[in-house]
């Protein structure tokens, strides 16, 4: 697109709002503005919109609607996933495998966890900038609880073989008889690559974080499927977004998010 004579080529950074999305969102600013956690009819209308959005996004990801937690962005999703999983599984291990070319939302989360006593293996990429599944397999040990490898790289555009990496994680986890969660930062993949978790060959122990903003509001969601225990909430308050299965907020979504979430779900980019 052009902006006053400038050719804008940074859609991987952010995009303008698609008019169709804007149109879909407007009623939630003016008519259906209720707090989705409220029991009154105005709130329930907003709740309906959220539920509908959740269903639509679940269709894209091929997961259950209740496995989706909407967040404010990729950084929040990555942080919630990494800190949440590392904390939830801390009793079983303290080792994380990632790559040296992850986005700062992942790298800085891992570095913080290192300062708290976790061990992190930062895998190098090959000559083409790819993370090799065998390297992931070899890095996993009997203390590993989390593997986090990005889907599409935001700097050089490489696309990692996520389903192959998922297979390596699963194989190693079975050999070691342990729960190892595989997380992928999929922020740059949405709109271009399949986000179908079954097609990606991942089992229920995956966390997919992030969705980029092709024509939707800048904003993302996080899905957390998984095992019996919900990761520790990053931000404590009364239950809202995590009401489906959590006892406190995972992230910072508030009452006003219906607008963003509805816009996102209606965005045609999915
Ligand atoms: C691969 C990747 N991960 C995470 C993020 C962080 O997303 P956000 O800016 O929404 O916090 C970005 C941002 O572009 C990204 O490209």
PDB file of C-alpha atoms and ligand atoms in Angstrom:
ATOM      1  CA  UNK A   1       0.000   0.000   0.000  1.00  0.00           C
ATOM      2  CA  UNK A   2       1.034   3.640  -0.287  1.00  0.00           C
ATOM      3  CA  UNK A   3       0.913   6.261   2.457  1.00  0.00           C
ATOM      4  CA  UNK A   4       1.104   9.792   1.070  1.00  0.00           C
ATOM      5  CA  UNK A   5       3.490   8.809  -1.669  1.00  0.00           C
ATOM      6  CA  UNK A   6       5.460   6.403   0.496  1.00  0.00           C
ATOM      7  CA  UNK A   7       5.420   2.720  -0.351  1.00  0.00           C
ATOM      8  CA  UNK A   8       4.890   0.941   2.958  1.00  0.00           C
ATOM      9  CA  UNK A   9       6.719  -2.380   3.098  1.00  0.00           C
ATOM     10  CA  UNK A  10       6.705  -3.114   6.825  1.00  0.00           C
ATOM     11  CA  UNK A  11       3.548  -5.178   7.124  1.00  0.00           C
ATOM     12  CA  UNK A  12       5.483  -7.730   9.143  1.00  0.00           C
ATOM     13  CA  UNK A  13       5.883  -4.947  11.719  1.00  0.00           C
ATOM     14  CA  UNK A  14       2.291  -3.740  11.707  1.00  0.00           C
ATOM     15  CA  UNK A  15      -0.569  -3.198   9.304  1.00  0.00           C
ATOM     16  CA  UNK A  16      -3.363  -0.690   8.882  1.00  0.00           C
ATOM     17  CA  UNK A  17      -6.778  -1.819  10.039  1.00  0.00           C
ATOM     18  CA  UNK A  18      -8.829  -3.524   7.357  1.00  0.00           C
ATOM     19  CA  UNK A  19     -12.055  -1.491   6.839  1.00  0.00           C
ATOM     20  CA  UNK A  20     -14.083  -4.725   7.186  1.00  0.00           C
ATOM     21  CA  UNK A  21     -12.576  -5.283  10.597  1.00  0.00           C
ATOM     22  CA  UNK A  22     -13.220  -1.709  11.636  1.00  0.00           C
ATOM     23  CA  UNK A  23     -16.820  -2.048  10.566  1.00  0.00           C
ATOM     24  CA  UNK A  24     -17.199  -5.249  12.583  1.00  0.00           C
ATOM     25  CA  UNK A  25     -15.708  -3.603  15.653  1.00  0.00           C
ATOM     26  CA  UNK A  26     -17.652  -0.356  15.755  1.00  0.00           C
ATOM     27  CA  UNK A  27     -20.793  -1.763  17.457  1.00  0.00           C
ATOM     28  CA  UNK A  28     -18.630  -2.909  20.355  1.00  0.00           C
ATOM     29  CA  UNK A  29     -17.471   0.629  21.010  1.00  0.00           C
ATOM     30  CA  UNK A  30     -20.943   2.079  20.984  1.00  0.00           C
ATOM     31  CA  UNK A  31     -23.702  -0.511  21.494  1.00  0.00           C
ATOM     32  CA  UNK A  32     -22.344  -3.746  22.910  1.00  0.00           C
ATOM     33  CA  UNK A  33     -19.908  -2.123  25.280  1.00  0.00           C
ATOM     34  CA  UNK A  34     -20.682  -4.223  28.349  1.00  0.00           C
ATOM     35  CA  UNK A  35     -18.285  -5.992  30.634  1.00  0.00           C
ATOM     36  CA  UNK A  36     -18.380  -9.625  29.459  1.00  0.00           C
ATOM     37  CA  UNK A  37     -17.993 -10.773  33.039  1.00  0.00           C
ATOM     38  CA  UNK A  38     -21.227  -9.015  34.073  1.00  0.00           C
ATOM     39  CA  UNK A  39     -24.481 -10.902  34.372  1.00  0.00           C
ATOM     40  CA  UNK A  40     -26.713  -8.177  32.946  1.00  0.00           C
ATOM     41  CA  UNK A  41     -27.853  -8.286  29.328  1.00  0.00           C
ATOM     42  CA  UNK A  42     -25.394  -5.675  28.067  1.00  0.00           C
ATOM     43  CA  UNK A  43     -22.536  -7.678  29.535  1.00  0.00           C
ATOM     44  CA  UNK A  44     -23.914 -10.914  28.182  1.00  0.00           C
ATOM     45  CA  UNK A  45     -24.012  -9.493  24.657  1.00  0.00           C
ATOM     46  CA  UNK A  46     -20.322  -8.762  24.962  1.00  0.00           C
ATOM     47  CA  UNK A  47     -19.737 -12.237  26.360  1.00  0.00           C
ATOM     48  CA  UNK A  48     -21.515 -13.709  23.351  1.00  0.00           C
ATOM     49  CA  UNK A  49     -19.173 -11.795  21.023  1.00  0.00           C
ATOM     50  CA  UNK A  50     -16.150 -13.075  22.903  1.00  0.00           C
ATOM     51  CA  UNK A  51     -17.411 -16.634  22.801  1.00  0.00           C
ATOM     52  CA  UNK A  52     -18.058 -16.357  19.087  1.00  0.00           C
ATOM     53  CA  UNK A  53     -14.547 -14.996  18.539  1.00  0.00           C
ATOM     54  CA  UNK A  54     -13.123 -17.850  20.554  1.00  0.00           C
ATOM     55  CA  UNK A  55     -15.005 -20.385  18.451  1.00  0.00           C
ATOM     56  CA  UNK A  56     -13.753 -18.878  15.220  1.00  0.00           C
ATOM     57  CA  UNK A  57     -10.160 -18.744  16.337  1.00  0.00           C
ATOM     58  CA  UNK A  58     -10.397 -22.315  17.637  1.00  0.00           C
ATOM     59  CA  UNK A  59     -11.551 -23.329  14.163  1.00  0.00           C
ATOM     60  CA  UNK A  60      -8.385 -21.874  12.671  1.00  0.00           C
ATOM     61  CA  UNK A  61      -6.141 -23.512  15.229  1.00  0.00           C
ATOM     62  CA  UNK A  62      -8.110 -26.747  15.272  1.00  0.00           C
ATOM     63  CA  UNK A  63      -8.252 -26.708  19.051  1.00  0.00           C
ATOM     64  CA  UNK A  64     -10.996 -26.441  21.640  1.00  0.00           C
ATOM     65  CA  UNK A  65     -12.381 -22.928  22.244  1.00  0.00           C
ATOM     66  CA  UNK A  66     -11.703 -23.168  25.962  1.00  0.00           C
ATOM     67  CA  UNK A  67      -8.016 -23.677  25.232  1.00  0.00           C
ATOM     68  CA  UNK A  68      -7.677 -20.134  23.948  1.00  0.00           C
ATOM     69  CA  UNK A  69      -6.730 -17.242  26.155  1.00  0.00           C
ATOM     70  CA  UNK A  70      -6.802 -13.861  24.488  1.00  0.00           C
ATOM     71  CA  UNK A  71      -3.915 -11.573  25.292  1.00  0.00           C
ATOM     72  CA  UNK A  72      -2.829  -8.086  24.362  1.00  0.00           C
ATOM     73  CA  UNK A  73       0.107  -9.051  22.197  1.00  0.00           C
ATOM     74  CA  UNK A  74       2.916 -11.344  21.213  1.00  0.00           C
ATOM     75  CA  UNK A  75       5.247 -10.336  24.013  1.00  0.00           C
ATOM     76  CA  UNK A  76       2.559 -11.008  26.571  1.00  0.00           C
ATOM     77  CA  UNK A  77       1.720 -14.358  24.990  1.00  0.00           C
ATOM     78  CA  UNK A  78       5.347 -15.473  24.876  1.00  0.00           C
ATOM     79  CA  UNK A  79       6.000 -14.358  28.435  1.00  0.00           C
ATOM     80  CA  UNK A  80       2.866 -16.014  29.741  1.00  0.00           C
ATOM     81  CA  UNK A  81       3.674 -19.263  27.963  1.00  0.00           C
ATOM     82  CA  UNK A  82       7.332 -19.454  28.955  1.00  0.00           C
ATOM     83  CA  UNK A  83       7.043 -18.266  32.545  1.00  0.00           C
ATOM     84  CA  UNK A  84       3.807 -20.181  32.996  1.00  0.00           C
ATOM     85  CA  UNK A  85       5.163 -23.494  31.798  1.00  0.00           C
ATOM     86  CA  UNK A  86       8.557 -23.114  33.500  1.00  0.00           C
ATOM     87  CA  UNK A  87       6.829 -22.365  36.799  1.00  0.00           C
ATOM     88  CA  UNK A  88       4.124 -25.006  36.482  1.00  0.00           C
ATOM     89  CA  UNK A  89       6.627 -27.784  35.745  1.00  0.00           C
ATOM     90  CA  UNK A  90       9.424 -26.553  37.996  1.00  0.00           C
ATOM     91  CA  UNK A  91       9.045 -29.488  40.346  1.00  0.00           C
ATOM     92  CA  UNK A  92       9.970 -31.840  37.507  1.00  0.00           C
ATOM     93  CA  UNK A  93      12.895 -29.934  35.994  1.00  0.00           C
ATOM     94  CA  UNK A  94      14.542 -26.593  35.316  1.00  0.00           C
ATOM     95  CA  UNK A  95      15.947 -26.867  31.796  1.00  0.00           C
ATOM     96  CA  UNK A  96      14.694 -24.980  28.739  1.00  0.00           C
ATOM     97  CA  UNK A  97      15.749 -25.403  25.109  1.00  0.00           C
ATOM     98  CA  UNK A  98      15.454 -22.468  22.735  1.00  0.00           C
ATOM     99  CA  UNK A  99      17.377 -20.965  19.812  1.00  0.00           C
ATOM    100  CA  UNK A 100      19.718 -18.006  19.722  1.00  0.00           C
ATOM    101  CA  UNK A 101      17.614 -16.262  17.061  1.00  0.00           C
ATOM    102  CA  UNK A 102      14.314 -15.986  18.909  1.00  0.00           C
ATOM    103  CA  UNK A 103      12.486 -12.692  19.331  1.00  0.00           C
ATOM    104  CA  UNK A 104      13.404 -10.750  22.474  1.00  0.00           C
ATOM    105  CA  UNK A 105      10.046 -11.667  23.955  1.00  0.00           C
ATOM    106  CA  UNK A 106      11.381 -15.225  24.183  1.00  0.00           C
ATOM    107  CA  UNK A 107      15.098 -14.539  24.692  1.00  0.00           C
ATOM    108  CA  UNK A 108      14.576 -12.070  27.526  1.00  0.00           C
ATOM    109  CA  UNK A 109      12.078 -14.387  29.201  1.00  0.00           C
ATOM    110  CA  UNK A 110      14.661 -17.177  29.089  1.00  0.00           C
ATOM    111  CA  UNK A 111      17.413 -14.886  30.341  1.00  0.00           C
ATOM    112  CA  UNK A 112      15.243 -13.813  33.245  1.00  0.00           C
ATOM    113  CA  UNK A 113      14.551 -17.445  34.119  1.00  0.00           C
ATOM    114  CA  UNK A 114      18.311 -18.136  34.012  1.00  0.00           C
ATOM    115  CA  UNK A 115      18.775 -15.419  36.621  1.00  0.00           C
ATOM    116  CA  UNK A 116      16.249 -17.348  38.735  1.00  0.00           C
ATOM    117  CA  UNK A 117      18.223 -20.586  38.581  1.00  0.00           C
ATOM    118  CA  UNK A 118      16.887 -22.184  35.398  1.00  0.00           C
ATOM    119  CA  UNK A 119      19.281 -23.622  32.809  1.00  0.00           C
ATOM    120  CA  UNK A 120      18.785 -22.607  29.191  1.00  0.00           C
ATOM    121  CA  UNK A 121      20.348 -24.130  26.066  1.00  0.00           C
ATOM    122  CA  UNK A 122      20.473 -21.614  23.195  1.00  0.00           C
ATOM    123  CA  UNK A 123      20.764 -23.633  19.973  1.00  0.00           C
ATOM    124  CA  UNK A 124      22.666 -22.164  17.050  1.00  0.00           C
ATOM    125  CA  UNK A 125      21.014 -22.161  13.648  1.00  0.00           C
ATOM    126  CA  UNK A 126      22.495 -23.798  10.541  1.00  0.00           C
ATOM    127  CA  UNK A 127      23.970 -21.959   7.539  1.00  0.00           C
ATOM    128  CA  UNK A 128      20.436 -21.272   6.259  1.00  0.00           C
ATOM    129  CA  UNK A 129      19.272 -19.847   9.567  1.00  0.00           C
ATOM    130  CA  UNK A 130      17.204 -22.902  10.480  1.00  0.00           C
ATOM    131  CA  UNK A 131      16.883 -24.801  13.723  1.00  0.00           C
ATOM    132  CA  UNK A 132      17.540 -28.485  13.088  1.00  0.00           C
ATOM    133  CA  UNK A 133      15.190 -31.041  14.725  1.00  0.00           C
ATOM    134  CA  UNK A 134      18.185 -33.283  15.611  1.00  0.00           C
ATOM    135  CA  UNK A 135      19.808 -30.407  17.466  1.00  0.00           C
ATOM    136  CA  UNK A 136      16.634 -29.998  19.516  1.00  0.00           C
ATOM    137  CA  UNK A 137      16.497 -33.746  20.164  1.00  0.00           C
ATOM    138  CA  UNK A 138      20.130 -33.799  21.327  1.00  0.00           C
ATOM    139  CA  UNK A 139      19.693 -30.777  23.600  1.00  0.00           C
ATOM    140  CA  UNK A 140      16.828 -32.267  25.609  1.00  0.00           C
ATOM    141  CA  UNK A 141      17.849 -33.887  28.861  1.00  0.00           C
ATOM    142  CA  UNK A 142      16.232 -35.438  31.921  1.00  0.00           C
ATOM    143  CA  UNK A 143      15.606 -31.979  33.418  1.00  0.00           C
ATOM    144  CA  UNK A 144      14.002 -30.375  30.328  1.00  0.00           C
ATOM    145  CA  UNK A 145      10.463 -29.102  30.750  1.00  0.00           C
ATOM    146  CA  UNK A 146      10.113 -26.660  27.862  1.00  0.00           C
ATOM    147  CA  UNK A 147      11.278 -26.323  24.269  1.00  0.00           C
ATOM    148  CA  UNK A 148      10.523 -22.986  22.626  1.00  0.00           C
ATOM    149  CA  UNK A 149      11.402 -22.562  18.954  1.00  0.00           C
ATOM    150  CA  UNK A 150       9.897 -19.882  16.733  1.00  0.00           C
ATOM    151  CA  UNK A 151       7.818 -20.666  13.653  1.00  0.00           C
ATOM    152  CA  UNK A 152       8.758 -17.798  11.300  1.00  0.00           C
ATOM    153  CA  UNK A 153      11.747 -15.552  12.002  1.00  0.00           C
ATOM    154  CA  UNK A 154      10.959 -11.849  12.176  1.00  0.00           C
ATOM    155  CA  UNK A 155      14.388 -10.712  10.898  1.00  0.00           C
ATOM    156  CA  UNK A 156      15.413 -13.118   8.153  1.00  0.00           C
ATOM    157  CA  UNK A 157      12.102 -14.795   7.298  1.00  0.00           C
ATOM    158  CA  UNK A 158      13.200 -18.380   7.776  1.00  0.00           C
ATOM    159  CA  UNK A 159      10.459 -20.896   8.540  1.00  0.00           C
ATOM    160  CA  UNK A 160      11.438 -23.576  10.977  1.00  0.00           C
ATOM    161  CA  UNK A 161      10.266 -27.195  10.443  1.00  0.00           C
ATOM    162  CA  UNK A 162       7.872 -27.013  13.367  1.00  0.00           C
ATOM    163  CA  UNK A 163       6.180 -30.363  12.834  1.00  0.00           C
ATOM    164  CA  UNK A 164       9.578 -32.095  12.608  1.00  0.00           C
ATOM    165  CA  UNK A 165      10.772 -30.337  15.736  1.00  0.00           C
ATOM    166  CA  UNK A 166       7.530 -31.281  17.491  1.00  0.00           C
ATOM    167  CA  UNK A 167       8.158 -34.931  16.579  1.00  0.00           C
ATOM    168  CA  UNK A 168      11.678 -34.749  18.011  1.00  0.00           C
ATOM    169  CA  UNK A 169      10.375 -33.266  21.249  1.00  0.00           C
ATOM    170  CA  UNK A 170       7.663 -35.879  21.521  1.00  0.00           C
ATOM    171  CA  UNK A 171      10.067 -38.757  20.776  1.00  0.00           C
ATOM    172  CA  UNK A 172      12.586 -37.570  23.362  1.00  0.00           C
ATOM    173  CA  UNK A 173       9.862 -36.918  25.932  1.00  0.00           C
ATOM    174  CA  UNK A 174       8.599 -40.481  25.480  1.00  0.00           C
ATOM    175  CA  UNK A 175      12.111 -41.922  25.763  1.00  0.00           C
ATOM    176  CA  UNK A 176      12.687 -39.999  28.973  1.00  0.00           C
ATOM    177  CA  UNK A 177       9.123 -40.596  30.220  1.00  0.00           C
ATOM    178  CA  UNK A 178       8.596 -36.946  31.012  1.00  0.00           C
ATOM    179  CA  UNK A 179       6.297 -34.074  30.185  1.00  0.00           C
ATOM    180  CA  UNK A 180       8.050 -31.644  27.894  1.00  0.00           C
ATOM    181  CA  UNK A 181       6.008 -28.773  26.528  1.00  0.00           C
ATOM    182  CA  UNK A 182       6.720 -27.518  23.061  1.00  0.00           C
ATOM    183  CA  UNK A 183       5.964 -23.848  22.541  1.00  0.00           C
ATOM    184  CA  UNK A 184       6.244 -22.004  19.269  1.00  0.00           C
ATOM    185  CA  UNK A 185       6.154 -18.252  18.819  1.00  0.00           C
ATOM    186  CA  UNK A 186       3.879 -18.109  15.782  1.00  0.00           C
ATOM    187  CA  UNK A 187       3.593 -14.325  15.617  1.00  0.00           C
ATOM    188  CA  UNK A 188       5.051 -14.096  12.129  1.00  0.00           C
ATOM    189  CA  UNK A 189       3.313 -17.183  10.774  1.00  0.00           C
ATOM    190  CA  UNK A 190      -0.320 -16.093  10.863  1.00  0.00           C
ATOM    191  CA  UNK A 191      -1.770 -15.226   7.541  1.00  0.00           C
ATOM    192  CA  UNK A 192       0.918 -17.139   5.680  1.00  0.00           C
ATOM    193  CA  UNK A 193       1.281 -20.563   7.235  1.00  0.00           C
ATOM    194  CA  UNK A 194      -0.990 -23.183   8.692  1.00  0.00           C
ATOM    195  CA  UNK A 195      -1.740 -22.758  12.373  1.00  0.00           C
ATOM    196  CA  UNK A 196      -3.594 -26.056  12.557  1.00  0.00           C
ATOM    197  CA  UNK A 197      -2.003 -27.721  15.545  1.00  0.00           C
ATOM    198  CA  UNK A 198      -3.000 -31.196  14.381  1.00  0.00           C
ATOM    199  CA  UNK A 199      -1.540 -30.579  10.938  1.00  0.00           C
ATOM    200  CA  UNK A 200       1.633 -29.333  12.564  1.00  0.00           C
ATOM    201  CA  UNK A 201       1.864 -32.753  14.094  1.00  0.00           C
ATOM    202  CA  UNK A 202       1.880 -31.544  17.627  1.00  0.00           C
ATOM    203  CA  UNK A 203       0.062 -33.293  20.389  1.00  0.00           C
ATOM    204  CA  UNK A 204      -1.802 -31.754  23.247  1.00  0.00           C
ATOM    205  CA  UNK A 205       1.377 -30.557  24.874  1.00  0.00           C
ATOM    206  CA  UNK A 206       1.869 -27.563  22.694  1.00  0.00           C
ATOM    207  CA  UNK A 207       1.526 -23.931  23.412  1.00  0.00           C
ATOM    208  CA  UNK A 208       1.178 -21.672  20.433  1.00  0.00           C
ATOM    209  CA  UNK A 209       1.696 -18.047  21.167  1.00  0.00           C
ATOM    210  CA  UNK A 210       0.905 -15.157  19.022  1.00  0.00           C
ATOM    211  CA  UNK A 211      -0.911 -14.125  15.948  1.00  0.00           C
ATOM    212  CA  UNK A 212       0.142 -11.191  13.897  1.00  0.00           C
ATOM    213  CA  UNK A 213      -1.956  -8.403  12.630  1.00  0.00           C
ATOM    214  CA  UNK A 214      -2.805  -8.765   9.001  1.00  0.00           C
ATOM    215  CA  UNK A 215      -5.700  -6.421   8.664  1.00  0.00           C
ATOM    216  CA  UNK A 216      -6.898  -6.946  12.194  1.00  0.00           C
ATOM    217  CA  UNK A 217      -6.199  -4.887  15.250  1.00  0.00           C
ATOM    218  CA  UNK A 218      -2.677  -5.391  16.399  1.00  0.00           C
ATOM    219  CA  UNK A 219      -3.265  -8.127  18.859  1.00  0.00           C
ATOM    220  CA  UNK A 220      -2.838 -11.754  19.471  1.00  0.00           C
ATOM    221  CA  UNK A 221      -4.021 -14.708  21.333  1.00  0.00           C
ATOM    222  CA  UNK A 222      -2.441 -17.487  23.128  1.00  0.00           C
ATOM    223  CA  UNK A 223      -3.601 -20.993  23.332  1.00  0.00           C
ATOM    224  CA  UNK A 224      -2.739 -23.084  26.255  1.00  0.00           C
ATOM    225  CA  UNK A 225      -3.926 -26.590  25.925  1.00  0.00           C
ATOM    226  CA  UNK A 226      -2.219 -28.928  28.019  1.00  0.00           C
ATOM    227  CA  UNK A 227      -2.153 -30.958  31.081  1.00  0.00           C
ATOM    228  CA  UNK A 228      -4.142 -30.759  34.210  1.00  0.00           C
ATOM    229  CA  UNK A 229      -2.529 -27.752  35.792  1.00  0.00           C
ATOM    230  CA  UNK A 230      -2.947 -24.270  34.505  1.00  0.00           C
ATOM    231  CA  UNK A 231       0.277 -22.215  34.396  1.00  0.00           C
ATOM    232  CA  UNK A 232       0.658 -19.658  37.122  1.00  0.00           C
ATOM    233  CA  UNK A 233      -1.003 -16.355  36.285  1.00  0.00           C
ATOM    234  CA  UNK A 234       1.375 -13.490  35.602  1.00  0.00           C
ATOM    235  CA  UNK A 235      -0.956 -10.842  36.876  1.00  0.00           C
ATOM    236  CA  UNK A 236      -3.164 -11.417  39.850  1.00  0.00           C
ATOM    237  CA  UNK A 237      -6.703 -10.208  39.990  1.00  0.00           C
ATOM    238  CA  UNK A 238     -10.212 -11.584  39.974  1.00  0.00           C
ATOM    239  CA  UNK A 239     -10.952 -14.178  37.292  1.00  0.00           C
ATOM    240  CA  UNK A 240     -11.751 -12.702  33.929  1.00  0.00           C
ATOM    241  CA  UNK A 241     -10.224 -14.011  30.751  1.00  0.00           C
ATOM    242  CA  UNK A 242      -9.209 -17.212  32.442  1.00  0.00           C
ATOM    243  CA  UNK A 243     -12.598 -17.846  34.008  1.00  0.00           C
ATOM    244  CA  UNK A 244     -12.984 -20.991  31.954  1.00  0.00           C
ATOM    245  CA  UNK A 245     -10.393 -22.896  33.885  1.00  0.00           C
ATOM    246  CA  UNK A 246      -8.162 -20.594  35.862  1.00  0.00           C
ATOM    247  CA  UNK A 247      -8.477 -18.952  39.184  1.00  0.00           C
ATOM    248  CA  UNK A 248      -6.688 -15.758  38.378  1.00  0.00           C
ATOM    249  CA  UNK A 249      -5.764 -13.759  35.352  1.00  0.00           C
ATOM    250  CA  UNK A 250      -3.088 -15.120  33.105  1.00  0.00           C
ATOM    251  CA  UNK A 251      -2.529 -11.867  31.353  1.00  0.00           C
ATOM    252  CA  UNK A 252      -3.788  -8.328  31.181  1.00  0.00           C
ATOM    253  CA  UNK A 253      -6.960  -8.597  29.221  1.00  0.00           C
ATOM    254  CA  UNK A 254      -9.677  -6.422  30.685  1.00  0.00           C
ATOM    255  CA  UNK A 255     -13.315  -5.643  30.085  1.00  0.00           C
ATOM    256  CA  UNK A 256     -12.630  -3.528  27.039  1.00  0.00           C
ATOM    257  CA  UNK A 257     -10.992  -6.301  25.118  1.00  0.00           C
ATOM    258  CA  UNK A 258     -14.249  -7.406  23.542  1.00  0.00           C
ATOM    259  CA  UNK A 259     -13.659  -4.774  20.908  1.00  0.00           C
ATOM    260  CA  UNK A 260     -10.216  -5.993  20.005  1.00  0.00           C
ATOM    261  CA  UNK A 261     -11.074  -9.632  20.182  1.00  0.00           C
ATOM    262  CA  UNK A 262     -14.159  -9.300  18.024  1.00  0.00           C
ATOM    263  CA  UNK A 263     -12.199  -7.368  15.466  1.00  0.00           C
ATOM    264  CA  UNK A 264      -9.486  -9.932  15.480  1.00  0.00           C
ATOM    265  CA  UNK A 265     -11.775 -12.851  15.047  1.00  0.00           C
ATOM    266  CA  UNK A 266     -13.581 -11.234  12.174  1.00  0.00           C
ATOM    267  CA  UNK A 267     -10.405 -10.329  10.408  1.00  0.00           C
ATOM    268  CA  UNK A 268     -10.250 -12.157   7.149  1.00  0.00           C
ATOM    269  CA  UNK A 269      -6.575 -12.842   7.516  1.00  0.00           C
ATOM    270  CA  UNK A 270      -7.302 -15.968   9.438  1.00  0.00           C
TER     271      UNK A 270
HETATM  272  C1  LIG B   1       8.435 -13.291  16.144  1.00  0.00           C
HETATM  273  C2  LIG B   1       7.869 -12.258  17.060  1.00  0.00           C
HETATM  274  N1  LIG B   1       7.622 -12.595  18.334  1.00  0.00           N
HETATM  275  C3  LIG B   1       7.095 -11.712  19.211  1.00  0.00           C
HETATM  276  C4  LIG B   1       6.815 -10.420  18.831  1.00  0.00           C
HETATM  277  C5  LIG B   1       6.264  -9.465  19.860  1.00  0.00           C
HETATM  278  O1  LIG B   1       4.960  -9.090  19.576  1.00  0.00           O
HETATM  279  P1  LIG B   1       4.352  -7.758  20.193  1.00  0.00           P
HETATM  280  O2  LIG B   1       5.033  -6.607  19.529  1.00  0.00           O
HETATM  281  O3  LIG B   1       2.907  -7.814  19.898  1.00  0.00           O
HETATM  282  O4  LIG B   1       4.576  -7.747  21.654  1.00  0.00           O
HETATM  283  C6  LIG B   1       7.052 -10.013  17.509  1.00  0.00           C
HETATM  284  C7  LIG B   1       6.752  -8.656  17.067  1.00  0.00           C
HETATM  285  O5  LIG B   1       6.755  -8.331  15.897  1.00  0.00           O
HETATM  286  C8  LIG B   1       7.596 -10.957  16.593  1.00  0.00           C
HETATM  287  O6  LIG B   1       7.859 -10.641  15.337  1.00  0.00           O
END
